XYZ file of C-alpha atoms in Angstrom:
489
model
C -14.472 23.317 -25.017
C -13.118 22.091 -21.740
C -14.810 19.183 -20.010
C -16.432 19.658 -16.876
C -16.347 17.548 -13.437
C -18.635 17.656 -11.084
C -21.013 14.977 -10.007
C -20.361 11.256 -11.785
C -22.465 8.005 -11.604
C -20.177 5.131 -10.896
C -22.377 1.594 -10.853
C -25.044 3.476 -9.368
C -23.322 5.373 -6.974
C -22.700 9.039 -7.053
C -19.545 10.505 -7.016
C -18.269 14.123 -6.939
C -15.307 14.504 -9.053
C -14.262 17.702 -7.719
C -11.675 18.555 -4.927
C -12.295 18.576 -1.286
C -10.097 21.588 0.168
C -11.017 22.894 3.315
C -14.411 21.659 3.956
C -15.760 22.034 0.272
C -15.816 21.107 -3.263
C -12.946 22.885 -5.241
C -13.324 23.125 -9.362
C -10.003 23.365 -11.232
C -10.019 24.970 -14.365
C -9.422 21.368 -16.609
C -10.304 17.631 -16.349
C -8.455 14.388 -16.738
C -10.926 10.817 -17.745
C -11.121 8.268 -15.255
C -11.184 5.041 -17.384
C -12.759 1.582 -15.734
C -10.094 -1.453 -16.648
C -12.893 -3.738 -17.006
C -14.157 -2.737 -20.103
C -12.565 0.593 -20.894
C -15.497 2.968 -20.337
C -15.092 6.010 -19.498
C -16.655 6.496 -15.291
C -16.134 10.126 -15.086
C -14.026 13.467 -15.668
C -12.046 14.441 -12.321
C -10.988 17.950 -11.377
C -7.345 17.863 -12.557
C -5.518 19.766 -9.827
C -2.409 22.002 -10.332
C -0.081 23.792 -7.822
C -2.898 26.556 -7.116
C -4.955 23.708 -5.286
C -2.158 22.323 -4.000
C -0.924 25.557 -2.277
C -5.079 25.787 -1.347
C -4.982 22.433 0.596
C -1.639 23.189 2.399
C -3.574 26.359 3.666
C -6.316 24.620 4.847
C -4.724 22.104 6.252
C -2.262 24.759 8.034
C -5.057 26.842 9.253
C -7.270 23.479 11.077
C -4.024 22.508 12.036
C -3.741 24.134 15.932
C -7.399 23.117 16.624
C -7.076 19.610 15.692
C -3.612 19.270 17.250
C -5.160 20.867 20.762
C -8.645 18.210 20.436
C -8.237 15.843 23.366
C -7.259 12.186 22.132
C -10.221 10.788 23.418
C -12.289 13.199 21.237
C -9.959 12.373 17.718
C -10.707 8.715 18.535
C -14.497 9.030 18.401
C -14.383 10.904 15.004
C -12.348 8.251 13.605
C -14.588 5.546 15.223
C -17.608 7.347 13.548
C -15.510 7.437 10.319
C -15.382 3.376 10.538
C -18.903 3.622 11.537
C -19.668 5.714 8.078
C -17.638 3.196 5.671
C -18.986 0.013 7.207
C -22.524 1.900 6.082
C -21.254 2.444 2.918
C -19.019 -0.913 2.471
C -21.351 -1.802 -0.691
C -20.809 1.548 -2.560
C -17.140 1.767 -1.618
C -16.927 -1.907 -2.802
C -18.669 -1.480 -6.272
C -16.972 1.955 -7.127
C -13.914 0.633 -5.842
C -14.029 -2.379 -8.328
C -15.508 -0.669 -11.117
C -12.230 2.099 -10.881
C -9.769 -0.005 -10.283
C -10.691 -3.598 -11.401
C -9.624 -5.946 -8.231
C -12.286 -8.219 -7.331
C -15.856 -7.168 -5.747
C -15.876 -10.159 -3.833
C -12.443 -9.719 -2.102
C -13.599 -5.810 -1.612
C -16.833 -6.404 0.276
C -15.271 -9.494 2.272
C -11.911 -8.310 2.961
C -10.600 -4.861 1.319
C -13.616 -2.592 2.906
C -13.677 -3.988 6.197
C -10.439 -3.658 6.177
C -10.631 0.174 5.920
C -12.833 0.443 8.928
C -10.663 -1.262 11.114
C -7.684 1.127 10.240
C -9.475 3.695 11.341
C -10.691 1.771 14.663
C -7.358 0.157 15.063
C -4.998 3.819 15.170
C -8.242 5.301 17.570
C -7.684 2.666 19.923
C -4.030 2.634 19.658
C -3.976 6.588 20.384
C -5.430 5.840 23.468
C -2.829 3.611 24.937
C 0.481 4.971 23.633
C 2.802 6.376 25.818
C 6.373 5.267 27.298
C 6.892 5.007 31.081
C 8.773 7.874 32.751
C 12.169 6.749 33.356
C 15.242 8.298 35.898
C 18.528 9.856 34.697
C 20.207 10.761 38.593
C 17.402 11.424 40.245
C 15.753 13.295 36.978
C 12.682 12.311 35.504
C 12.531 11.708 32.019
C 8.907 12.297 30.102
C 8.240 11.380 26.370
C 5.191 12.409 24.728
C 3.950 12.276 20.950
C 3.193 16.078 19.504
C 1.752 16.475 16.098
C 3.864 17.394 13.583
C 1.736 19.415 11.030
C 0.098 19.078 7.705
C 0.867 15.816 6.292
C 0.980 14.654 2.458
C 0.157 11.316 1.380
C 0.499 9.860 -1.958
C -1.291 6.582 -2.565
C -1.014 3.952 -5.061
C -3.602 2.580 -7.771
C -3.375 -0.540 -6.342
C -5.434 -1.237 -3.430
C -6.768 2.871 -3.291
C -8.765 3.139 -0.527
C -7.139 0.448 1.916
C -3.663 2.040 1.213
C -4.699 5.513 1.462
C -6.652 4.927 4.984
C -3.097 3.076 6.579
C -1.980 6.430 6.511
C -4.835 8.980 6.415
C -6.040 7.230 9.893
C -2.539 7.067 11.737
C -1.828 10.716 10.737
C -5.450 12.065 12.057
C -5.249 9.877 14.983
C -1.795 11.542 15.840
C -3.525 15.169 15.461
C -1.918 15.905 12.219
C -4.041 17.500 9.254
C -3.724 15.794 6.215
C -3.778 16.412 2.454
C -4.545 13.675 -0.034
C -3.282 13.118 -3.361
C -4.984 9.762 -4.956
C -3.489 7.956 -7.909
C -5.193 9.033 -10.965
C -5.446 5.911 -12.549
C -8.500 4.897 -9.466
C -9.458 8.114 -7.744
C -13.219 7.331 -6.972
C -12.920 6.182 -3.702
C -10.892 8.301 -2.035
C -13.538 11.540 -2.670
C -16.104 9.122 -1.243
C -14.260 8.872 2.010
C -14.271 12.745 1.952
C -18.007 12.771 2.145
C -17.174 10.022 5.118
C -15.416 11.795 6.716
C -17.675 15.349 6.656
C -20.712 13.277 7.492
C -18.308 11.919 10.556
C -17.910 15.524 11.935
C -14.237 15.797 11.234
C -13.497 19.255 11.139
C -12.778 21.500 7.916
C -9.921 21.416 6.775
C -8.199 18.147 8.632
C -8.840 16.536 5.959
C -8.035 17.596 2.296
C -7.938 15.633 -1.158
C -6.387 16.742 -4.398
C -6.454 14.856 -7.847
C -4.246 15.275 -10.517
C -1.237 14.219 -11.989
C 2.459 13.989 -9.990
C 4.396 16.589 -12.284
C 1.334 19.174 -12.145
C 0.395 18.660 -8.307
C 2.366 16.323 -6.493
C 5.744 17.860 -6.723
C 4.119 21.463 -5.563
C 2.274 19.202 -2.732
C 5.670 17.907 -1.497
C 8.319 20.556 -2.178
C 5.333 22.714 -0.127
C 7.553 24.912 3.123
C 4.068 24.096 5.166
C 4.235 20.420 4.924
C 5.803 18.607 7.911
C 5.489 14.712 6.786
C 5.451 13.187 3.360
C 4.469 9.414 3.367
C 4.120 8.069 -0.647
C 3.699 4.370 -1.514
C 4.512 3.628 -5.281
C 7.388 3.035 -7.584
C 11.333 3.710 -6.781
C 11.458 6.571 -9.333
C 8.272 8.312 -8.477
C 10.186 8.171 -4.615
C 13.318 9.312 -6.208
C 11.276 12.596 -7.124
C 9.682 12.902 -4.165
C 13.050 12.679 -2.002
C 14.226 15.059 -3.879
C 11.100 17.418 -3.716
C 11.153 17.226 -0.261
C 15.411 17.336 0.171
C 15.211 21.538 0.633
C 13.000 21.274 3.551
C 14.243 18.804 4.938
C 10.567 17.150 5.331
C 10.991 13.914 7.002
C 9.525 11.138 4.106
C 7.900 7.808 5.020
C 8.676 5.702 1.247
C 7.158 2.335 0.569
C 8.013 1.194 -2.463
C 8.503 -1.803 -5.095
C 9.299 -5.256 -4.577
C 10.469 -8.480 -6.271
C 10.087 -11.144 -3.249
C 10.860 -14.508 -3.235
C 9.314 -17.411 -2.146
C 11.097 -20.122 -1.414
C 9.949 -24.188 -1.489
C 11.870 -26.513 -0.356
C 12.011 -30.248 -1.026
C 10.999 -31.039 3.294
C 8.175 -28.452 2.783
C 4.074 -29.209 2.397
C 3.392 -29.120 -1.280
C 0.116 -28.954 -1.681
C 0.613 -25.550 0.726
C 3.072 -24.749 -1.473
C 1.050 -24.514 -4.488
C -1.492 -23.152 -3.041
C 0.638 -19.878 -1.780
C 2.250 -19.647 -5.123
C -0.720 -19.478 -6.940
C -1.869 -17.056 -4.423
C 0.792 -14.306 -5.963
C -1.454 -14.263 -8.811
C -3.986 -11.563 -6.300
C -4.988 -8.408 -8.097
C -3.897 -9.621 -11.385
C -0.159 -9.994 -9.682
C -0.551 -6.376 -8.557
C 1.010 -6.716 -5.136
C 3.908 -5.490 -4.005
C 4.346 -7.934 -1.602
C 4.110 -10.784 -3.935
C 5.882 -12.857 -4.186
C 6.871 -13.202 -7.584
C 10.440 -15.181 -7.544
C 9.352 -19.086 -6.929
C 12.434 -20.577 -5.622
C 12.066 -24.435 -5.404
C 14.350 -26.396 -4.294
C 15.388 -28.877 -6.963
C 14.577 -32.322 -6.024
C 10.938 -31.187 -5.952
C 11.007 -28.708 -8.352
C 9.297 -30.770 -11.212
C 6.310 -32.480 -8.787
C 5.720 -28.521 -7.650
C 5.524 -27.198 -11.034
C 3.107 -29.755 -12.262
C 1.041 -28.662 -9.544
C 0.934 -25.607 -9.732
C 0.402 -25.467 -13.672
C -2.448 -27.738 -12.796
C -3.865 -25.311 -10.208
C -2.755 -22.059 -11.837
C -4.478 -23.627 -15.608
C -7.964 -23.530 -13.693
C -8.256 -20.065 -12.441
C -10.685 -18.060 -13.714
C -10.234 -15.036 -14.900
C -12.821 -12.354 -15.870
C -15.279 -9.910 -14.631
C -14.263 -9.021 -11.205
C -17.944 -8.663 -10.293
C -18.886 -11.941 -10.959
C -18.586 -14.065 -7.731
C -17.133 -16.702 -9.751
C -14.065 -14.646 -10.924
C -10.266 -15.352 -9.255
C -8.655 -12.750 -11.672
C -9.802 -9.463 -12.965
C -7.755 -6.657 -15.239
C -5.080 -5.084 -14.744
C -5.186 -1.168 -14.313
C -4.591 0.357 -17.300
C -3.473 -0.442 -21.216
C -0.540 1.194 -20.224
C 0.410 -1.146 -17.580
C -0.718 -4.017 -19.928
C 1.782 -2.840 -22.510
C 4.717 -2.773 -19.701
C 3.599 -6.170 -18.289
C 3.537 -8.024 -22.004
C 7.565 -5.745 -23.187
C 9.073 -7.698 -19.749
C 7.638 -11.294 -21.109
C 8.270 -10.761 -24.273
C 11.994 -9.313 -24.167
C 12.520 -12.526 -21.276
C 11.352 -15.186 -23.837
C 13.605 -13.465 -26.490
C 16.488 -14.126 -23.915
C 16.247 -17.629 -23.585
C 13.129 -17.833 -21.353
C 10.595 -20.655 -21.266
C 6.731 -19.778 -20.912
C 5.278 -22.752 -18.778
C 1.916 -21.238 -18.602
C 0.293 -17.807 -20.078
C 2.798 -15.340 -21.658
C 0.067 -12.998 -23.628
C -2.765 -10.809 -22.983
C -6.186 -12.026 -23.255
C -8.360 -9.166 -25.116
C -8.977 -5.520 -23.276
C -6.945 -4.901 -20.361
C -6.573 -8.935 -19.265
C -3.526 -10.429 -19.048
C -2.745 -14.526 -18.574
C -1.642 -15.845 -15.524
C 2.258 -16.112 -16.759
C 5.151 -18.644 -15.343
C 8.147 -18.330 -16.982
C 10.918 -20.863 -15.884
C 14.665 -21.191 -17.943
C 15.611 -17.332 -16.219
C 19.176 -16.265 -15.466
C 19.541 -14.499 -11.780
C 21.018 -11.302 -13.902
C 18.499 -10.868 -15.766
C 15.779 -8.044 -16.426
C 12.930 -10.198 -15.476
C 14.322 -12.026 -11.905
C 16.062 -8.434 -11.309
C 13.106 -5.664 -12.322
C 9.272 -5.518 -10.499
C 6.912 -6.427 -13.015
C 3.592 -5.489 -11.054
C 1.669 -8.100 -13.084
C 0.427 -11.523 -12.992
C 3.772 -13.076 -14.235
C 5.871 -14.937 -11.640
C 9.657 -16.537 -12.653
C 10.618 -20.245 -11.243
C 14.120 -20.728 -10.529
C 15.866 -23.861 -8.941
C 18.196 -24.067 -6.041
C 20.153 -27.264 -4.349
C 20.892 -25.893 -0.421
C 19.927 -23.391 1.529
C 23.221 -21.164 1.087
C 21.763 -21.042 -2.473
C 18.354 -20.209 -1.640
C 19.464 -17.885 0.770
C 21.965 -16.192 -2.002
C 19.055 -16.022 -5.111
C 16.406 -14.734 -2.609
C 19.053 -11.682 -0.997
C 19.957 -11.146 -4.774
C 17.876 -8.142 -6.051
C 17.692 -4.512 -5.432
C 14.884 -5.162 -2.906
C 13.996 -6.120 -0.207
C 10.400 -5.704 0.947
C 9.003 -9.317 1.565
C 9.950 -13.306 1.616
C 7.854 -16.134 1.744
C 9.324 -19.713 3.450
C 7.856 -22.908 3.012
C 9.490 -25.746 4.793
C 8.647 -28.277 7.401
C 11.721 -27.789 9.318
C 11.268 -25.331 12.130
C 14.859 -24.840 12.499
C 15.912 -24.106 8.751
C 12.649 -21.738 8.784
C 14.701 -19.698 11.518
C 17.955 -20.146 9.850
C 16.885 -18.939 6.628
C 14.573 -16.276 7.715
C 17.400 -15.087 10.150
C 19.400 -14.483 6.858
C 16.778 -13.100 4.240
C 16.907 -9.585 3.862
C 12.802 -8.356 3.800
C 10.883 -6.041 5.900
C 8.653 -9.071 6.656
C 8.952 -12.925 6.128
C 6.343 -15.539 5.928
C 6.742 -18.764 7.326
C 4.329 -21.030 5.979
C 1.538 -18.768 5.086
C 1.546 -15.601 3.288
C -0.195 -12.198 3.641
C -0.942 -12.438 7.190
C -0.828 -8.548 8.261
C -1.511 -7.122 12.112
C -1.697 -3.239 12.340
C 0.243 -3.335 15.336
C 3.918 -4.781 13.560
C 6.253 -2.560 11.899
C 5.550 -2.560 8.058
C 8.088 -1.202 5.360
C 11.003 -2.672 2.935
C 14.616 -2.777 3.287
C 17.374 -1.620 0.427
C 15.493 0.089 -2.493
C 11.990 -1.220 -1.187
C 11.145 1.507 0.817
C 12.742 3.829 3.860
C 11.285 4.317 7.074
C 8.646 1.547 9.065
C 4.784 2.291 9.848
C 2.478 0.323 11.751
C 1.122 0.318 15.721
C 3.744 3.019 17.373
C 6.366 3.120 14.473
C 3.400 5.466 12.937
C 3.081 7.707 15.284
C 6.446 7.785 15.341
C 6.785 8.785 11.990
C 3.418 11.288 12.083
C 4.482 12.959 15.265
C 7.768 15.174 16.573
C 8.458 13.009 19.890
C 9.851 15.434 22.326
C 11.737 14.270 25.907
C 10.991 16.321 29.216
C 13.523 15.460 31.642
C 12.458 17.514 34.978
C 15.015 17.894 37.956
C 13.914 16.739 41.760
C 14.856 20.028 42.911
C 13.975 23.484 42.269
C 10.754 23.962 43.127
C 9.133 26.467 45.186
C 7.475 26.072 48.058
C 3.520 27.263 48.274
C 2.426 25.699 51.184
């Protein structure tokens, strides 16, 4: 007999399982289990959507479509702001479900990842109200541009950071006056139906807001081969984007992709080392499950054996366990599946020649070791392929045409990472690396207002301040002659 969803208790918290389509809860005729990486348990059975709720939340989203479009900007901005108001009320139970679905730590959730999520909504409210673009002349013409809605929007999210990633584009494409339809990764759903209730509670409309849950070949490819659907935005891996493309190709739906990474970060010998260290060890976040890690340590070689006994010294100490405990740096990774992929790519790299300086096998459960492997040709599948784990490769180089060379050297190109005491080589080389954003110095520092998105096989298309409403809206150009007009005087 089929399982049923419905209403789940996730550390305390309650969370329907079922769809939100149009302003209620939607059923679907099977279930798929919701696993927690800490420990394997099984958190709940989730409504396991197929292309009949798909097609459902493209209708609703169609149908609240003209009347959110036509609400005055000033009016979409104080639903949002009440939607920030509702998760910063919440930040504890987002936090704990969050953790308890997905694994990252509950410490970086209620400090950084949930306040985070509020201010995406706050930030694209306040940004609606000051976008524009002066009027401009052409001969005497005037020249107009405004930002009009484009329609229902799908957005596929990632597994990684849920609720954080799914509100960078859920807010942008409400703010803009779009509806929106939902599709969570089913590997950490939880979240994402809590923002629902958010969101209700908020007074956004029915129907603005829609979320599905289910698996890509059973509802995301109806979601985004869907005639109704005017934007696609989907952040995940280069094949699952390949799909999508694709999907989306006979409509000729405009697609926002951000995608996979395999980033360098580069050392060299005139650089602090101690900051050095302490950024590499930093790609170790999330259990290494960042896209914007960087995972490639390129060190420059007269330093290259004082940096790695650092950082095995600082790397060896890290604590990794519970993600609820306070006292935790690294949790689980997602899934056993993932665990499997992240232990074939160390183990076929140590068969090649590789040399484990640290880590190199899983830990019991769904834990893998913090891994640095060192002894790694430039060709090969672990420099060249995204592992999405906490395993990071340390390569030497001699000059910066080098450095510059290994870093460009993948099929990516989403993020870099420069450490070096020499203002002038930091603008040289970041001049020259080929990344949708570089860090000088530092790493992870992130303001809503830049453009955001990877270059080559990393991602198409840029988000961020006005580069999302750019992508969420049709911008349209009234140029109005000086003459013409009649006379009612």
């Amino acid at each position: 007999m089929p399982r049923e969803s419905g209403t789940a208790v996730v550390a305390g918290v309650p969370v329907d399982t079922r769809h939100w389509i149009g302003g209620e809860r939607v059923d679907s005729a099977g279930t798929f289990t919701d696993l927690s990486p800490i420990d394997g348990s099984e958190l709940a059975e989730i409504a396991r959507g197929t292309a009949t709720e798909a097609a459902a939340a493209v209708a609703a989203a169609k149908a609240a479509f003209a009347g959110w479009a036509a609400t005055p900007p000033a009016e979409r901005a104080r639903v949002l702001h009440s939607i920030a108001d509702g998760v910063e009320r919440r930040l504890d139970d987002l936090a704990i479900v969050e953790t308890t679905d997905n694994g990252a730590l509950l410490r970086s959730h209620r400090r950084g990842v949930m306040p985070r999520v509020a201010h995406n909504f706050r930030f694209f409210a306040d940004w609606l109200l000051t976008l524009g673009h002066d009027d401009f002349e052409t001969r005497g013409h005037t020249n107009h541009v405004d930002w009009d809605p484009a329609g229902p929007c799908v957005l596929i999210t990632p597994w990684n950071a849920p609720l954080m990633l799914a509100t960078w584009k859920v807010a942008p494409a409400l703010a803009a006056g779009n509806t929106v339809v939902l599709k969570p990764a089913e590997w950490s759903p939880l979240t994402a139906s809590l923002l629902a209730d958010i969101a209700a509670e908020a007074g956004l409309p029915a129907g603005v807001l829609n979320i599905v849950q289910g698996y890509g070949a059973e509802i995301g490819d109806a979601l985004t081969s869907h005639p109704d659907v005017r934007r696609i935005s989907f952040t995940g891996s280069v094949p699952t984007a390949r799909r999508i493309a694709a999907s989306a190709a006979p409509q000729l739906t405009p697609v926002s992709l951000e995608l996979g990474g395999k980033s360098p970060l580069l050392v060299f010998a005139d650089a602090d080392l101690d900051l050095a260290v302490d950024l590499a060890v930093e790609q170790y976040d999330n259990a290494g499950q960042v896209c914007l890690a960087g995972t490639r340590l390129l060190v420059e070689e007269a330093v290259a054996e004082e940096f790695t006994r650092r950082f095995t010294e600082k790397a060896s100490a890290l604590r990794q366990g519970d993600p609820r405990d306070e006292t935790t740096d690294i949790g689980p990774v997602i899934h056993t599946r993932q665990l499997e992929k992240i232990d074939g790519f160390v183990r076929r790299a140590v068969s090649a020649g590789a040399r484990t300086v640290i880590g190199g096998q899983p830990r019991g459960g769904n834990f893998y070791a913090p891994t640095l492997l060192t002894d790694v040709a430039q060709d090969s599948e672990i420099v060249q392929e995204e592992v999405f784990g906490p395993v990071l490769t340390l390569q030497t180089f001699t000059g910066e045409d080098e450095a510059v060379r290994l870093a460009n050297d993948t099929r990516f190109g989403l993020a870099a990472t420069l450490v070096t005491g020499d203002r002038e080589r930091a603008d040289r080389v970041s001049a020259q690396l080929v990344a949708g954003t570089v860090w000088v110095n530092c790493f992870f520092v992130r303001d809503l207002q830049a453009p955001f998105g990877g270059s080559r096989q990393s991602g198409v298309g840029r988000e961020g301040g006005t580069w999302s409403f750019d992508f969420y809206c049709d911008l349209k150009n009234t140029v109005t002659a000086p003459k013409g007009w009649q006379d009612r005087g």
